[in-house]
Amino acid sequence: MIKRSGRRRGSPDTRESILEAARRLFADKGFDATTVRAIASEAGVDPAMIHHYFGTKEELFRESLSIPFDPTTEIPKIVAEGLEHAGENLIRMFVRVWDSPLGGAGAALIRSAMSNEWTTRLLREFITTQIMRKVVIELKIDPAEAPLRASLVASQLAGLAVMRYIIKLEPLASLPVDDLIKAVGPNVQRYITGSLDAAA
Amino acid sequence: MIKRSGRRRGSPDTRESILEAARRLFADKGFDATTVRAIASEAGVDPAMIHHYFGTKEELFRESLSIPFDPTTEIPKIVAEGLEHAGENLIRMFVRVWDSPLGGAGAALIRSAMSNEWTTRLLREFITTQIMRKVVIELKIDPAEAPLRASLVASQLAGLAVMRYIIKLEPLASLPVDDLIKAVGPNVQRYITGSLDAAA
């Protein structure tokens, strides 16, 4: 705490300095190789300040991308009623987040990831380390298959976000949530538990 | 031809003026309500000049969005081997376009549609009038269901473009085309011909 200046302590700049340093390092070195200490050093603050503002390294990563949900608590809910309901529950949760005020943050993140190479890297790293890993653990699917399954699910969810919430293509954009679950849920379910080798 | 100035005739500006006028009108009034005559008037050129540079109104629309394929010729190919192979063939065609140099134009279009409201409108109008209508005719699916089916297919294809070609999420980004067809083809096939009412 000695090296920090009085000005930085609790100043609004501090939080933004930490977030900027975190974005740079997570995008550049990846989540695993980036330590809280390195972020603190890059931001010119004490590591304790990072814990004070953001909690864990995972929470800081989420905050640096403005991810509007916590994978640690949300992913277990997807399989709470059994793996065979995971597709359905995932779409229900997805729509709940996107139809809420948090959807704006999601759209902003996707827009940014489309046009900014650093955000692209950050988002890719986030999906890989914060979502896919937890999916492997929580959904108890074969670790050898899990990355492909998770990236296929990600493709359907990203496309749903783009077409329903950003491009607003009808009738998908106005489809009631229960119809959306019936239409898209089984496809997501197949990516999670179905055979991916079956010919069309 | 009398009213045009000599400078505009065949000048590189003419082509761009026509494209700009077309983008404005297609986005503002939609494809159906926009006439070649109105575009010509907006661009300050003779309608014959538009036909000379771009051919039909449909071709001009495609060109105004730099769409790297012609739905009129490509959509029939999807069902050339029967409707039951449509999912598989669609993914094969999709990958062929995106893996080619044309993929860059596709990525640029998606990026632009994410961040620019006018491009969003143009792309939505393009999908609705140039793709969905032809899908209804060529795929001979129930016209009452076709818009939902087509928008669901669009969601999966958009997500595939985003995750495989823009975010480059692994292992999806490097998945060989035959594996991709096996993984994604059946999901697209369900959107085209399957029951969308089935619970997960």
XYZ file of C-alpha atoms in Angstrom:
400
model
C 0.000 0.000 0.000
C 2.989 2.280 0.463
C 3.742 2.810 -3.186
C 0.281 3.955 -4.193
C -0.301 7.674 -4.272
C -3.138 9.194 -2.279
C -4.780 10.362 -5.480
C -5.206 6.888 -6.870
C -6.745 5.484 -3.722
C -10.460 5.190 -4.343
C -10.393 7.638 -7.247
C -12.683 6.826 -10.184
C -9.547 6.711 -12.355
C -8.247 3.740 -10.400
C -11.055 1.458 -11.411
C -10.688 2.389 -15.083
C -6.885 2.055 -14.953
C -7.260 -1.444 -13.582
C -9.822 -2.392 -16.238
C -7.619 -1.060 -19.036
C -4.594 -2.935 -17.743
C -6.675 -6.094 -17.360
C -7.984 -5.845 -20.945
C -4.466 -5.400 -22.308
C -2.968 -8.302 -20.389
C -5.855 -10.763 -20.753
C -5.963 -10.114 -24.511
C -2.184 -10.246 -24.879
C -1.160 -13.128 -22.589
C -4.435 -14.933 -21.988
C -6.312 -15.489 -18.745
C -4.102 -18.195 -17.220
C -0.788 -16.435 -17.754
C -2.054 -13.108 -16.421
C -1.672 -12.586 -12.679
C -3.480 -10.060 -10.520
C -0.026 -8.849 -9.521
C 0.897 -8.148 -13.163
C -2.335 -6.245 -13.734
C -1.713 -4.221 -10.575
C 1.805 -3.419 -11.726
C 0.589 -2.404 -15.203
C -2.102 -0.188 -13.660
C 0.265 1.250 -11.059
C -1.858 0.150 -8.099
C -1.517 -2.264 -5.217
C -2.903 -5.783 -5.869
C -5.126 -5.352 -2.783
C -6.895 -2.550 -4.619
C -7.869 -4.952 -7.391
C -9.369 -7.379 -4.903
C -11.134 -4.485 -3.225
C -12.713 -3.245 -6.449
C -13.298 -6.465 -8.353
C -12.933 -9.514 -6.103
C -11.329 -12.456 -7.900
C -9.345 -12.534 -11.136
C -12.354 -14.217 -12.776
C -14.641 -11.400 -11.692
C -12.185 -8.823 -12.976
C -12.046 -10.609 -16.347
C -15.840 -10.611 -16.548
C -15.954 -6.936 -15.618
C -13.268 -6.026 -18.168
C -15.582 -7.328 -20.909
C -18.822 -6.114 -19.257
C -20.168 -9.657 -19.433
C -23.691 -9.375 -18.045
C -23.837 -12.729 -16.247
C -21.654 -14.871 -14.008
C -20.818 -18.219 -15.627
C -19.883 -19.686 -12.236
C -23.444 -19.380 -10.972
C -25.377 -19.567 -14.257
C -23.874 -22.652 -15.898
C -24.874 -25.035 -13.072
C -28.493 -23.841 -13.452
C -28.535 -25.055 -17.049
C -28.223 -28.656 -15.908
C -30.120 -28.329 -12.615
C -33.051 -30.322 -14.072
C -30.871 -32.896 -15.788
C -28.663 -32.841 -18.842
C -31.608 -33.703 -21.106
C -33.155 -30.287 -20.359
C -29.930 -28.352 -20.873
C -30.813 -27.071 -24.382
C -34.209 -25.818 -23.287
C -32.865 -24.209 -20.100
C -29.991 -22.591 -21.932
C -32.323 -20.852 -24.387
C -34.614 -19.776 -21.542
C -31.677 -18.250 -19.656
C -30.289 -16.685 -22.828
C -33.582 -14.957 -23.612
C -33.988 -13.786 -20.007
C -30.596 -12.047 -20.139
C -31.069 -10.606 -23.642
C -34.625 -9.403 -23.052
C -33.496 -7.624 -19.879
C -31.625 -4.305 -19.744
C -28.462 -6.454 -19.733
C -29.134 -7.270 -23.396
C -27.772 -3.853 -24.343
C -24.418 -4.774 -22.827
C -24.458 -8.039 -24.761
C -25.141 -6.269 -28.053
C -22.391 -3.750 -27.342
C -19.960 -6.581 -26.615
C -20.790 -8.420 -29.836
C -20.516 -5.206 -31.868
C -17.160 -4.469 -30.298
C -15.876 -8.022 -30.807
C -16.798 -7.791 -34.506
C -14.795 -4.653 -35.138
C -11.989 -4.578 -32.581
C -9.250 -7.209 -32.685
C -8.477 -6.839 -28.963
C -12.071 -7.369 -27.945
C -12.207 -10.357 -30.291
C -9.234 -11.878 -28.479
C -10.708 -11.080 -25.071
C -14.067 -12.591 -25.933
C -12.470 -15.715 -27.415
C -10.343 -16.104 -24.281
C -13.405 -15.559 -22.086
C -15.464 -18.198 -23.872
C -12.589 -20.672 -23.744
C -11.489 -20.250 -20.134
C -14.619 -19.021 -18.355
C -17.404 -20.836 -20.157
C -16.059 -23.943 -21.887
C -14.074 -25.137 -18.875
C -17.063 -24.790 -16.584
C -19.277 -26.486 -19.124
C -16.944 -29.494 -19.150
C -17.119 -29.733 -15.374
C -20.814 -28.970 -14.847
C -22.313 -30.762 -17.812
C -20.146 -33.828 -17.260
C -19.701 -34.364 -20.972
C -16.690 -36.135 -22.446
C -13.783 -33.676 -22.086
C -12.507 -34.761 -25.497
C -15.789 -33.669 -27.118
C -16.656 -30.752 -24.859
C -14.758 -27.982 -26.684
C -16.422 -28.795 -30.003
C -19.847 -29.114 -28.398
C -19.407 -25.833 -26.535
C -18.223 -23.978 -29.637
C -21.208 -25.302 -31.614
C -23.555 -24.091 -28.867
C -21.728 -20.760 -28.943
C -22.322 -20.549 -32.709
C -26.084 -21.006 -32.301
C -26.313 -18.557 -29.384
C -24.203 -15.932 -31.175
C -26.400 -16.270 -34.256
C -29.533 -15.947 -32.162
C -28.152 -12.793 -30.562
C -27.243 -11.355 -33.958
C -30.478 -12.185 -35.792
C -33.034 -11.763 -32.982
C -31.531 -8.823 -31.089
C -29.209 -6.919 -33.430
C -30.429 -7.429 -37.024
C -33.963 -8.015 -35.633
C -34.949 -10.410 -38.395
C -38.639 -11.360 -38.305
C -40.393 -13.530 -37.319
C -37.462 -14.618 -35.113
C -37.171 -11.193 -33.467
C -40.761 -11.290 -32.146
C -41.060 -15.012 -31.497
C -42.493 -15.659 -27.995
C -39.976 -17.279 -25.685
C -41.864 -20.596 -25.437
C -41.926 -20.942 -29.220
C -38.261 -20.024 -29.372
C -37.445 -22.750 -26.863
C -39.382 -25.302 -28.927
C -37.711 -24.170 -32.146
C -34.098 -23.747 -31.003
C -33.890 -25.828 -27.792
C -33.656 -29.227 -29.524
C -30.857 -27.978 -31.782
C -28.841 -26.764 -28.807
C -29.620 -30.026 -27.013
C -28.188 -31.988 -29.944
C -24.971 -29.987 -29.776
C -24.714 -30.769 -26.044
C -25.659 -34.459 -25.950
C -26.416 -35.710 -29.467
C -24.220 -37.554 -31.939
C -22.180 -35.101 -33.982
C -21.133 -37.789 -36.436
C -24.572 -38.502 -37.879
C -24.899 -37.593 -41.537
C -27.734 -35.192 -42.345
C -29.791 10.504 -71.930
C -29.993 14.217 -72.671
C -30.003 15.423 -69.101
C -26.857 13.600 -68.017
C -23.621 15.540 -68.202
C -20.744 14.162 -70.217
C -18.664 13.900 -67.073
C -20.973 11.408 -65.412
C -21.166 9.126 -68.445
C -18.959 6.139 -67.716
C -17.016 7.976 -65.018
C -16.028 5.933 -61.958
C -18.144 8.371 -59.911
C -21.300 7.250 -61.690
C -21.106 3.727 -60.391
C -20.537 4.886 -56.817
C -23.323 7.501 -57.058
C -25.732 4.805 -58.162
C -24.647 2.475 -55.341
C -25.026 5.218 -52.733
C -28.481 6.156 -53.991
C -29.474 2.492 -54.051
C -28.298 1.956 -50.456
C -30.249 4.995 -49.256
C -33.489 4.044 -50.996
C -33.400 0.288 -50.349
C -32.734 0.930 -46.635
C -35.319 3.698 -46.400
C -38.222 2.380 -48.506
C -37.440 -1.309 -48.843
C -36.704 -3.331 -51.964
C -40.241 -3.580 -53.370
C -41.090 0.105 -53.107
C -37.811 1.242 -54.630
C -37.798 1.586 -58.424
C -34.769 1.715 -60.687
C -36.185 5.027 -61.928
C -36.170 6.464 -58.383
C -32.562 5.340 -57.834
C -31.584 6.879 -61.157
C -33.275 10.145 -60.209
C -31.591 10.168 -56.773
C -28.205 9.496 -58.379
C -28.770 12.012 -61.170
C -28.270 9.461 -63.963
C -30.395 7.905 -66.653
C -32.101 4.599 -65.683
C -30.419 2.973 -68.684
C -27.088 3.659 -67.011
C -28.145 1.537 -64.027
C -29.046 -1.364 -66.278
C -25.777 -0.909 -68.099
C -23.679 -1.028 -64.929
C -25.653 -3.438 -62.766
C -28.256 -5.347 -64.767
C -31.452 -5.941 -62.810
C -32.724 -4.246 -59.654
C -31.940 -7.481 -57.795
C -28.339 -7.425 -59.009
C -28.009 -3.781 -58.001
C -29.323 -4.591 -54.520
C -26.817 -7.421 -54.170
C -24.012 -5.153 -55.372
C -25.037 -2.347 -52.995
C -24.384 -4.728 -50.086
C -21.377 -6.480 -51.700
C -23.148 -9.808 -51.199
C -20.631 -12.359 -52.480
C -23.104 -14.826 -53.998
C -26.231 -14.764 -56.159
C -29.238 -16.209 -54.323
C -31.044 -16.745 -57.623
C -28.509 -19.293 -58.774
C -27.272 -20.605 -55.407
C -30.534 -21.402 -53.593
C -31.743 -23.931 -56.189
C -28.438 -25.814 -55.783
C -29.210 -26.386 -52.104
C -32.146 -28.614 -52.986
C -30.753 -30.055 -56.207
C -30.246 -33.450 -54.501
C -33.563 -33.380 -52.696
C -34.909 -31.472 -49.726
C -33.511 -34.054 -47.296
C -29.954 -33.030 -48.251
C -30.637 -29.291 -47.993
C -28.974 -28.839 -44.559
C -25.824 -30.635 -45.618
C -25.628 -28.814 -48.969
C -26.247 -25.449 -47.370
C -23.320 -25.869 -44.971
C -21.098 -27.098 -47.811
C -21.966 -24.040 -49.908
C -21.596 -21.728 -46.912
C -18.094 -22.989 -46.161
C -17.077 -22.809 -49.821
C -18.006 -19.118 -49.935
C -16.505 -18.246 -46.546
C -13.273 -20.178 -47.095
C -12.776 -18.409 -50.432
C -11.527 -14.834 -50.882
C -15.230 -13.866 -50.848
C -15.287 -14.611 -47.119
C -13.597 -11.284 -46.488
C -16.546 -9.483 -48.057
C -18.905 -11.524 -45.887
C -17.011 -10.622 -42.712
C -16.974 -6.951 -43.705
C -20.721 -7.048 -44.305
C -21.453 -8.633 -40.915
C -19.167 -6.161 -39.149
C -20.878 -3.280 -40.887
C -24.375 -4.610 -40.163
C -23.480 -4.869 -36.466
C -22.445 -1.255 -36.128
C -24.306 0.707 -38.791
C -28.095 1.018 -38.595
C -28.438 1.563 -42.348
C -26.507 -1.561 -43.195
C -28.573 -3.447 -40.617
C -31.744 -2.380 -42.424
C -30.289 -3.217 -45.827
C -29.161 -6.661 -44.716
C -32.511 -7.418 -43.065
C -34.312 -6.319 -46.235
C -31.942 -8.410 -48.347
C -32.490 -11.558 -46.293
C -36.245 -11.064 -46.345
C -36.786 -10.227 -50.013
C -33.853 -11.888 -51.759
C -33.304 -15.029 -49.712
C -36.473 -15.938 -47.823
C -38.783 -15.480 -50.794
C -36.608 -17.646 -53.013
C -36.340 -20.244 -50.272
C -40.130 -20.485 -50.098
C -40.315 -21.045 -53.837
C -37.326 -23.327 -54.300
C -37.571 -25.419 -51.144
C -41.334 -25.861 -51.534
C -41.894 -25.582 -47.801
C -45.175 -24.375 -46.321
C -45.251 -20.603 -46.973
C -46.792 -20.104 -43.518
C -43.757 -21.717 -41.868
C -41.076 -20.619 -44.312
C -40.205 -17.224 -42.761
C -39.591 -18.755 -39.322
C -37.623 -21.659 -40.793
C -35.518 -19.314 -42.914
C -34.809 -16.971 -39.999
C -33.760 -19.921 -37.831
C -31.396 -21.088 -40.577
C -30.099 -17.523 -40.810
C -29.414 -17.542 -37.058
C -27.293 -20.693 -37.310
C -25.410 -19.476 -40.384
C -24.774 -16.037 -38.877
C -23.473 -17.661 -35.690
C -21.235 -19.957 -37.693
C -19.834 -16.972 -39.590
C -19.235 -15.080 -36.342
C -17.650 -17.910 -34.351
C -15.752 -19.742 -37.094
C -14.606 -16.835 -39.257
C -14.626 -13.672 -37.153
C -14.092 -14.636 -33.477
C -12.246 -17.782 -34.700
C -13.284 -19.900 -31.737
C -11.551 -23.278 -31.627
C -12.072 -26.105 -32.374
C -14.885 -24.792 -34.594
C -12.575 -22.449 -36.503
C -10.320 -25.297 -37.690
C -12.923 -28.043 -38.037
C -12.565 -29.795 -41.426
C -15.519 -29.160 -43.694
C -16.762 -32.773 -43.629
C -16.855 -32.760 -39.826
C -18.588 -29.395 -39.860
C -21.261 -30.769 -42.191
C -21.822 -33.726 -39.867
C -21.979 -31.503 -36.804
C -24.081 -28.596 -38.103
C -25.880 -30.047 -41.145
C -28.536 -31.988 -39.176
C -29.383 -28.896 -37.117
C -29.897 -26.814 -40.238
C -31.886 -29.678 -41.746
C -34.227 -29.679 -38.733
C -34.841 -25.962 -39.181
C -35.724 -26.571 -42.833
C -37.865 -29.712 -42.617
C -38.190 -30.843 -38.982
C -40.937 -30.216 -36.467
C -40.373 -26.919 -34.682
C -42.998 -27.721 -32.063
C -41.192 -30.658 -30.481
C -40.145 -30.023 -26.887
C -36.459 -30.588 -26.165
